[in-house]
């Protein structure tokens, strides 16, 4: 069973950094492609980044490219999102998700399991 728990969110000033973590309590973490999505109030959930099972392939949304980096440590059952040069428009609830097919998709409907989300607020 996959249970994803995010952590690391918080309040940060514009230009600052945060690192989000998402840990799976199950035993099959390395079998899944992992993704990060975010949802701001009144907006649809949007793709942020995704990473392949081994970590060798990543994709990032254009809006975060060069500022955010997704990575994973399969030994720790954890996927990370390093967020630098944060902007007020990055404010959202951030969710991690797992895709058991291993496909590194950008659509939320492609993912099978979701965490509960962690709030990131960037002040100007």
Coordinates of C-alpha atoms in Angstrom, one line a residue:
X1 CA 0.0 0.0 0.0
X2 CA 1.2 3.5 -0.9
X3 CA 0.9 6.2 1.7
X4 CA 2.5 9.5 0.8
X5 CA 3.3 12.1 3.4
X6 CA 4.6 15.5 2.4
X7 CA 6.6 17.9 4.7
X8 CA 8.7 21.0 4.4
X9 CA 6.2 23.6 3.5
X10 CA 5.9 26.9 5.2
X11 CA 6.1 30.7 4.9
X12 CA 9.1 32.2 3.1
X13 CA 10.0 35.6 1.7
X14 CA 10.3 36.1 -2.1
X15 CA 13.7 35.0 -3.3
X16 CA 14.0 32.4 -0.5
X17 CA 14.2 28.6 -0.7
X18 CA 12.3 25.6 0.7
X19 CA 12.8 21.9 0.2
X20 CA 9.7 19.7 0.2
X21 CA 9.9 16.0 1.0
X22 CA 7.5 13.3 0.3
X23 CA 8.0 9.9 2.0
X24 CA 6.2 6.6 1.2
X25 CA 5.7 4.2 4.0
X26 CA 5.3 1.3 1.7
X27 CA 7.8 -1.1 0.2
X28 CA 7.5 -0.4 -3.5
X29 CA 8.6 3.2 -3.7
X30 CA 11.2 2.5 -6.4
X31 CA 8.5 1.0 -8.6
X32 CA 6.7 4.3 -9.1
X33 CA 7.3 7.4 -11.1
X34 CA 6.8 10.4 -8.7
X35 CA 5.4 13.8 -9.4
X36 CA 4.8 17.1 -7.7
X37 CA 1.8 19.2 -8.4
X38 CA 0.4 22.4 -6.8
X39 CA -2.9 24.0 -6.4
X40 CA -3.5 27.7 -5.6
X41 CA -6.9 28.9 -4.3
X42 CA -9.5 29.1 -7.1
X43 CA -7.2 27.4 -9.6
X44 CA -6.8 24.0 -11.0
X45 CA -4.1 21.6 -9.9
X46 CA -1.1 22.1 -12.1
X47 CA 2.0 20.0 -12.9
X48 CA 5.3 21.1 -11.3
X49 CA 7.8 18.3 -11.8
X50 CA 8.1 14.5 -12.3
X51 CA 10.9 12.0 -12.0
X52 CA 11.4 8.4 -13.3
X53 CA 11.7 5.3 -11.1
X54 CA 15.5 5.4 -11.1
X55 CA 15.7 9.2 -11.0
X56 CA 17.6 9.4 -14.3
X57 CA 14.8 11.3 -16.1
X58 CA 13.1 14.4 -14.9
X59 CA 10.7 17.0 -16.3
X60 CA 9.9 20.4 -14.9
X61 CA 7.1 22.8 -15.8
X62 CA 8.3 25.9 -17.7
X63 CA 7.1 28.1 -14.8
X64 CA 9.6 26.5 -12.4
X65 CA 12.4 25.4 -14.7
X66 CA 15.8 26.7 -13.5
X67 CA 14.4 27.4 -10.0
X68 CA 12.9 24.0 -8.8
X69 CA 14.6 20.6 -8.9
X70 CA 13.0 17.3 -8.3
X71 CA 15.1 14.4 -7.0
X72 CA 14.6 11.1 -5.2
X73 CA 16.3 8.7 -2.8
X74 CA 14.9 5.3 -3.2
X75 CA 16.8 4.0 -0.2
X76 CA 14.9 6.5 1.9
X77 CA 11.6 6.1 0.0
X78 CA 11.6 9.9 -0.4
X79 CA 11.1 12.3 -3.3
X80 CA 12.2 15.9 -2.9
X81 CA 11.4 19.2 -4.5
X82 CA 14.1 21.9 -4.0
X83 CA 12.6 25.3 -4.6
X84 CA 14.8 28.3 -5.0
X85 CA 14.2 31.9 -6.0
X86 CA 10.6 31.6 -4.8
X87 CA 8.0 34.0 -6.1
X88 CA 4.6 35.0 -4.6
X89 CA 3.0 33.2 -7.5
X90 CA 4.5 29.9 -6.2
X91 CA 2.1 30.1 -3.3
X92 CA 0.0 27.0 -3.3
X93 CA -0.7 23.7 -1.7
X94 CA 1.9 21.3 -3.0
X95 CA 1.1 17.6 -3.5
X96 CA 3.3 14.6 -4.3
X97 CA 1.9 11.8 -6.4
X98 CA 2.9 8.3 -7.5
X99 CA 2.3 6.6 -10.8
X100 CA 2.5 2.8 -10.6
X101 CA 2.9 2.5 -14.4
X102 CA 6.3 4.3 -14.1
X103 CA 5.3 6.8 -16.7
X104 CA 6.5 10.3 -16.0
X105 CA 3.4 12.1 -17.1
X106 CA 2.4 15.7 -16.6
X107 CA -1.4 15.2 -16.1
X108 CA -2.8 14.8 -12.7
X109 CA -5.2 12.1 -13.9
X110 CA -2.2 9.9 -14.7
X111 CA -1.2 9.5 -11.1
X112 CA -2.7 6.8 -8.8
X113 CA -1.8 7.9 -5.3
X114 CA -1.6 11.3 -3.7
X115 CA -0.4 12.8 -0.5
X116 CA -2.4 15.2 1.7
X117 CA -0.5 18.3 0.6
X118 CA 1.7 20.9 2.2
X119 CA 1.2 24.6 2.2
X120 CA 3.8 26.9 0.7
X121 CA 3.3 30.6 1.1
X122 CA 5.7 33.1 -0.5
X123 CA 5.4 36.7 0.8
X124 CA 6.4 39.7 -1.3

